[in-house]
Amino acid sequence: MSGMKSLMGDTALYGLSSILARVLNFALTPLLTVVLSKSEYGVNSLLYVSIAFLMVILTYGFETAYFRVSQKAGADEPTVYSTAMWSLLASSLLFLAAMAWVYVPAAELLRMGDRPELVLMMAWIVAMDVVAAVPFARLRAQRRAKRFVAIKITQIAVNFILCYAFFLILPQAGFWLPDLQVGWVLIANLAASAAMIFMLLPEFFAMQRRFDVGIWKTMLAFGLPLLLAGLPGVANEMADRFFIEYLMPLGEAKEAVGTYSAIYKLS
């Protein structure tokens, strides 16, 4: 009975963080639709759709693979965890290095060629969220729900508070760079992701200098099908923004994406 109560308590905590995330993200929509132009909100939407796709690709199913492999009878959990972490850290660093090289062409591909710095900020957000995926999975596997939720809520709260501060308080204080626009949203997200990484440092320090190729291959064999299954799910949910962007005339596309995305969020 005590085990059931503990499970129900953990489930309630995970549900709380998920609900709070949805509520606060929804609460940001009225702010961003007021302070950003339609085209700027369209840029914001396209960047976050790109983040969703990149998260699926760059975690390559290792969050779930960690659960699967570490829970097997006789599994050496510290080695499984360390192998997964070294893999994600290495691929994330390679991703950042690649983006530092191609961020200008990537911005042009997204039709944001005049603002390539947004793509660089997006890449850092993705990298931080990717390397946090397995530590969060480990917290859940170890049933450390309170710590999991505390970190998630802190991340959400930092992003929410900074967005409101950047757009409502800084202009009144005379410290405002109007050309940044969507850049302020990404800076808030970067700060929130940095706060998350800071709170997860004990989990990073728990990594060992171990990398088991056999375990890595097992995790990859389990994770890659999840990647392939995840991409259509994200595409079904979000790819419509890209269709609007690339099928409409260049001068109208961003505004159309912004209008569509705002209505989609509020509906």
Short mmCIF file of C-alpha atoms in Angstrom, two decimals:
data_model
loop_
_atom_site.label_atom_id
_atom_site.label_comp_id
_atom_site.label_asym_id
_atom_site.label_seq_id
_atom_site.Cartn_x
_atom_site.Cartn_y
_atom_site.Cartn_z
CA MET A 1 0.00 0.00 0.00
CA SER A 2 2.83 2.41 0.86
CA GLY A 3 4.38 1.70 -2.55
CA MET A 4 1.11 2.55 -4.27
CA LYS A 5 0.81 5.79 -2.28
CA SER A 6 4.37 6.73 -3.22
CA LEU A 7 3.67 6.01 -6.89
CA MET A 8 0.50 8.10 -6.81
CA GLY A 9 2.39 10.93 -5.12
CA ASP A 10 5.13 10.86 -7.75
CA THR A 11 2.56 10.80 -10.54
CA ALA A 12 0.81 13.81 -9.04
CA LEU A 13 4.09 15.73 -8.85
CA TYR A 14 5.00 14.95 -12.46
CA GLY A 15 1.51 15.96 -13.51
CA LEU A 16 1.82 19.22 -11.59
CA SER A 17 5.00 20.23 -13.42
CA SER A 18 3.44 19.34 -16.77
CA ILE A 19 0.26 21.32 -16.05
CA LEU A 20 2.24 24.31 -14.77
CA ALA A 21 4.40 24.29 -17.90
CA ARG A 22 1.33 24.36 -20.11
CA VAL A 23 -0.34 27.10 -18.07
CA LEU A 24 2.70 29.39 -18.04
CA ASN A 25 3.46 28.81 -21.73
CA PHE A 26 -0.16 29.63 -22.49
CA ALA A 27 0.13 32.75 -20.31
CA LEU A 28 3.11 33.91 -22.38
CA THR A 29 1.07 33.89 -25.58
CA PRO A 30 -0.94 37.08 -24.83
CA LEU A 31 2.29 38.90 -23.92
CA LEU A 32 4.23 37.81 -26.99
CA THR A 33 1.38 38.49 -29.39
CA VAL A 34 1.18 42.05 -28.04
CA VAL A 35 4.89 42.93 -27.86
CA LEU A 36 5.95 41.12 -31.04
CA SER A 37 4.74 41.91 -34.52
CA LYS A 38 3.01 39.19 -36.50
CA SER A 39 6.17 38.49 -38.48
CA GLU A 40 8.32 38.41 -35.32
CA TYR A 41 5.93 35.97 -33.71
CA GLY A 42 6.21 33.90 -36.88
CA VAL A 43 10.01 33.87 -36.51
CA ASN A 44 9.58 32.77 -32.89
CA SER A 45 7.26 29.94 -33.94
CA LEU A 46 9.59 28.67 -36.65
CA LEU A 47 12.55 28.64 -34.26
CA TYR A 48 10.66 26.63 -31.66
CA VAL A 49 9.39 24.18 -34.26
CA SER A 50 13.02 23.71 -35.30
CA ILE A 51 13.94 23.11 -31.65
CA ALA A 52 11.29 20.39 -31.39
CA PHE A 53 12.65 18.58 -34.45
CA LEU A 54 16.26 18.90 -33.31
CA MET A 55 15.45 17.60 -29.83
CA VAL A 56 14.04 14.38 -31.29
CA ILE A 57 17.05 13.94 -33.56
CA LEU A 58 19.80 14.80 -31.08
CA THR A 59 18.49 12.75 -28.15
CA TYR A 60 18.11 9.80 -30.60
CA GLY A 61 15.89 7.92 -28.16
CA PHE A 62 18.53 7.68 -25.41
CA GLU A 63 16.24 9.02 -22.69
CA THR A 64 13.93 6.02 -23.08
CA ALA A 65 16.82 3.68 -23.90
CA TYR A 66 18.40 4.56 -20.55
CA PHE A 67 15.20 3.48 -18.78
CA ARG A 68 15.10 0.25 -20.75
CA VAL A 69 18.73 -0.81 -20.38
CA SER A 70 19.33 0.39 -16.81
CA GLN A 71 16.30 -1.51 -15.49
CA LYS A 72 17.41 -4.87 -16.89
CA ALA A 73 18.37 -7.51 -14.35
CA GLY A 74 22.07 -7.34 -13.61
CA ALA A 75 22.54 -4.02 -15.40
CA ASP A 76 25.35 -1.78 -14.15
CA GLU A 77 23.31 1.42 -13.86
CA PRO A 78 26.27 3.82 -13.34
CA THR A 79 27.91 2.49 -16.50
CA VAL A 80 24.66 2.71 -18.47
CA TYR A 81 24.14 6.29 -17.27
CA SER A 82 27.72 7.34 -18.00
CA THR A 83 27.67 5.75 -21.46
CA ALA A 84 24.45 7.57 -22.36
CA MET A 85 25.75 10.86 -21.01
CA TRP A 86 29.11 10.72 -22.79
CA SER A 87 27.31 9.90 -26.03
CA LEU A 88 24.88 12.82 -25.74
CA LEU A 89 27.60 15.23 -24.61
CA ALA A 90 29.80 14.29 -27.55
CA SER A 91 27.02 14.56 -30.13
CA SER A 92 25.82 17.86 -28.63
CA LEU A 93 29.32 19.33 -28.83
CA LEU A 94 29.58 18.18 -32.45
CA PHE A 95 26.21 19.79 -33.13
CA LEU A 96 27.34 23.10 -31.59
CA ALA A 97 30.59 22.99 -33.56
CA ALA A 98 28.67 22.33 -36.78
CA MET A 99 26.20 25.13 -36.07
CA ALA A 100 29.05 27.55 -35.35
CA TRP A 101 30.26 26.73 -38.87
CA VAL A 102 26.94 26.75 -40.76
CA TYR A 103 24.66 29.02 -38.72
CA VAL A 104 24.58 31.67 -41.45
CA PRO A 105 23.43 29.24 -44.20
CA ALA A 106 21.04 27.67 -41.68
CA ALA A 107 19.52 31.09 -41.02
CA GLU A 108 19.15 31.63 -44.76
CA LEU A 109 17.45 28.24 -45.07
CA LEU A 110 14.95 29.36 -42.43
CA ARG A 111 14.58 32.65 -44.32
CA MET A 112 16.15 34.56 -41.42
CA GLY A 113 19.37 35.42 -43.21
CA ASP A 114 19.52 38.91 -41.73
CA ARG A 115 19.44 37.52 -38.17
CA PRO A 116 21.76 34.49 -37.98
CA GLU A 117 22.44 35.09 -34.27
CA LEU A 118 18.95 33.73 -33.54
CA VAL A 119 19.97 30.37 -34.99
CA LEU A 120 23.07 30.27 -32.78
CA MET A 121 20.99 30.97 -29.67
CA MET A 122 18.54 28.28 -30.73
CA ALA A 123 21.43 25.81 -31.08
CA TRP A 124 22.60 26.47 -27.51
CA ILE A 125 19.08 25.98 -26.16
CA VAL A 126 18.84 22.64 -27.98
CA ALA A 127 22.26 21.48 -26.76
CA MET A 128 21.49 22.25 -23.12
CA ASP A 129 18.09 20.58 -23.27
CA VAL A 130 19.57 17.50 -24.96
CA VAL A 131 22.27 16.91 -22.33
CA ALA A 132 19.63 17.33 -19.60
CA ALA A 133 17.39 14.58 -21.02
CA VAL A 134 19.15 11.57 -19.45
CA PRO A 135 19.72 13.23 -16.03
CA PHE A 136 15.97 13.89 -15.89
CA ALA A 137 15.33 10.28 -16.89
CA ARG A 138 17.64 9.15 -14.09
CA LEU A 139 15.79 11.26 -11.53
CA ARG A 140 12.57 9.57 -12.58
CA ALA A 141 14.13 6.11 -12.54
CA GLN A 142 15.42 6.75 -9.02
CA ARG A 143 11.99 8.10 -8.01
CA ARG A 144 13.37 11.48 -7.01
CA ALA A 145 10.20 13.20 -8.09
CA LYS A 146 10.54 16.24 -5.83
CA ARG A 147 13.95 17.13 -7.23
CA PHE A 148 12.73 16.51 -10.79
CA VAL A 149 9.75 18.81 -10.31
CA ALA A 150 11.76 21.48 -8.47
CA ILE A 151 14.18 21.76 -11.39
CA LYS A 152 11.43 21.77 -14.00
CA ILE A 153 9.39 24.41 -12.17
CA THR A 154 12.48 26.58 -11.68
CA GLN A 155 13.26 26.38 -15.39
CA ILE A 156 9.70 27.26 -16.35
CA ALA A 157 9.50 30.10 -13.81
CA VAL A 158 12.82 31.66 -14.89
CA ASN A 159 11.71 31.69 -18.52
CA PHE A 160 8.29 33.13 -17.66
CA ILE A 161 9.60 35.84 -15.32
CA LEU A 162 12.39 36.93 -17.65
CA CYS A 163 10.07 37.20 -20.65
CA TYR A 164 7.77 39.53 -18.73
CA ALA A 165 10.75 41.44 -17.31
CA PHE A 166 12.42 41.89 -20.69
CA PHE A 167 9.30 43.15 -22.44
CA LEU A 168 7.53 45.08 -19.66
CA ILE A 169 10.15 46.22 -17.13
CA LEU A 170 13.31 46.89 -19.17
CA PRO A 171 11.62 49.36 -21.56
CA GLN A 172 10.35 51.34 -18.56
CA ALA A 173 13.83 51.33 -17.02
CA GLY A 174 15.33 52.72 -20.22
CA PHE A 175 17.37 49.60 -20.91
CA TRP A 176 15.92 48.24 -24.10
CA LEU A 177 17.27 47.00 -27.39
CA PRO A 178 14.21 47.00 -29.66
CA ASP A 179 16.02 45.33 -32.54
CA LEU A 180 16.38 42.11 -30.52
CA GLN A 181 12.64 41.34 -30.42
CA VAL A 182 12.55 37.51 -30.63
CA GLY A 183 16.12 37.57 -29.33
CA TRP A 184 14.75 38.53 -25.91
CA VAL A 185 12.58 35.40 -25.91
CA LEU A 186 15.58 33.23 -26.73
CA ILE A 187 17.74 34.95 -24.10
CA ALA A 188 15.06 34.19 -21.49
CA ASN A 189 15.03 30.56 -22.64
CA LEU A 190 18.84 30.39 -22.56
CA ALA A 191 18.85 31.70 -18.98
CA ALA A 192 16.18 29.16 -18.00
CA SER A 193 18.14 26.32 -19.59
CA ALA A 194 21.33 27.49 -17.87
CA ALA A 195 19.51 27.50 -14.51
CA MET A 196 18.34 23.96 -15.25
CA ILE A 197 21.89 22.81 -16.06
CA PHE A 198 23.18 24.43 -12.86
CA MET A 199 20.60 22.57 -10.77
CA LEU A 200 21.48 19.32 -12.54
CA LEU A 201 25.22 19.64 -11.83
CA PRO A 202 25.16 16.89 -9.16
CA GLU A 203 23.81 14.53 -11.82
CA PHE A 204 26.61 15.52 -14.19
CA PHE A 205 29.20 15.00 -11.45
CA ALA A 206 27.76 11.50 -10.96
CA MET A 207 29.11 10.55 -14.40
CA GLN A 208 32.02 8.15 -14.37
CA ARG A 209 34.90 7.80 -16.79
CA ARG A 210 33.25 4.83 -18.40
CA PHE A 211 31.98 4.25 -21.90
CA ASP A 212 30.82 0.74 -22.70
CA VAL A 213 30.59 0.23 -26.46
CA GLY A 214 28.36 -2.85 -26.03
CA ILE A 215 25.88 -0.92 -23.88
CA TRP A 216 26.03 2.01 -26.30
CA LYS A 217 25.15 -0.25 -29.25
CA THR A 218 22.27 -1.78 -27.28
CA MET A 219 20.94 1.67 -26.42
CA LEU A 220 21.35 2.86 -29.99
CA ALA A 221 19.49 -0.18 -31.32
CA PHE A 222 16.63 0.63 -28.95
CA GLY A 223 16.74 4.40 -29.41
CA LEU A 224 16.98 4.83 -33.19
CA PRO A 225 13.52 3.34 -33.87
CA LEU A 226 12.16 5.82 -31.31
CA LEU A 227 13.82 8.62 -33.25
CA LEU A 228 12.18 7.40 -36.46
CA ALA A 229 8.83 7.13 -34.69
CA GLY A 230 9.22 10.52 -33.02
CA LEU A 231 9.90 12.56 -36.14
CA PRO A 232 6.50 11.88 -37.79
CA GLY A 233 4.81 12.78 -34.50
CA VAL A 234 6.56 16.15 -34.35
CA ALA A 235 5.96 16.69 -38.06
CA ASN A 236 2.26 15.95 -37.69
CA GLU A 237 2.03 18.43 -34.82
CA MET A 238 4.25 21.25 -36.07
CA ALA A 239 5.37 20.93 -39.70
CA ASP A 240 2.39 22.97 -40.89
CA ARG A 241 4.30 26.15 -39.89
CA PHE A 242 7.04 25.27 -42.36
CA PHE A 243 4.49 24.58 -45.10
CA ILE A 244 3.01 28.05 -44.56
CA GLU A 245 6.49 29.62 -44.53
CA TYR A 246 7.68 28.04 -47.76
CA LEU A 247 4.44 27.96 -49.75
CA MET A 248 3.48 31.59 -49.22
CA PRO A 249 5.20 34.63 -50.76
CA LEU A 250 8.30 35.69 -48.83
CA GLY A 251 6.87 39.06 -47.78
CA GLU A 252 3.73 37.52 -46.31
CA ALA A 253 4.90 34.17 -44.96
CA LYS A 254 6.21 35.19 -41.53
CA GLU A 255 3.06 37.16 -40.72
CA ALA A 256 0.91 34.22 -41.78
CA VAL A 257 2.95 31.83 -39.62
CA GLY A 258 2.68 34.21 -36.67
CA THR A 259 -1.08 34.61 -37.00
CA TYR A 260 -1.63 30.89 -37.45
CA SER A 261 0.63 29.95 -34.53
CA ALA A 262 -1.04 32.39 -32.13
CA ILE A 263 -4.52 31.15 -33.03
CA TYR A 264 -3.34 27.54 -32.76
CA LYS A 265 -1.99 28.13 -29.25
CA LEU A 266 -5.09 29.94 -28.04
CA SER A 267 -7.56 27.46 -29.54
#
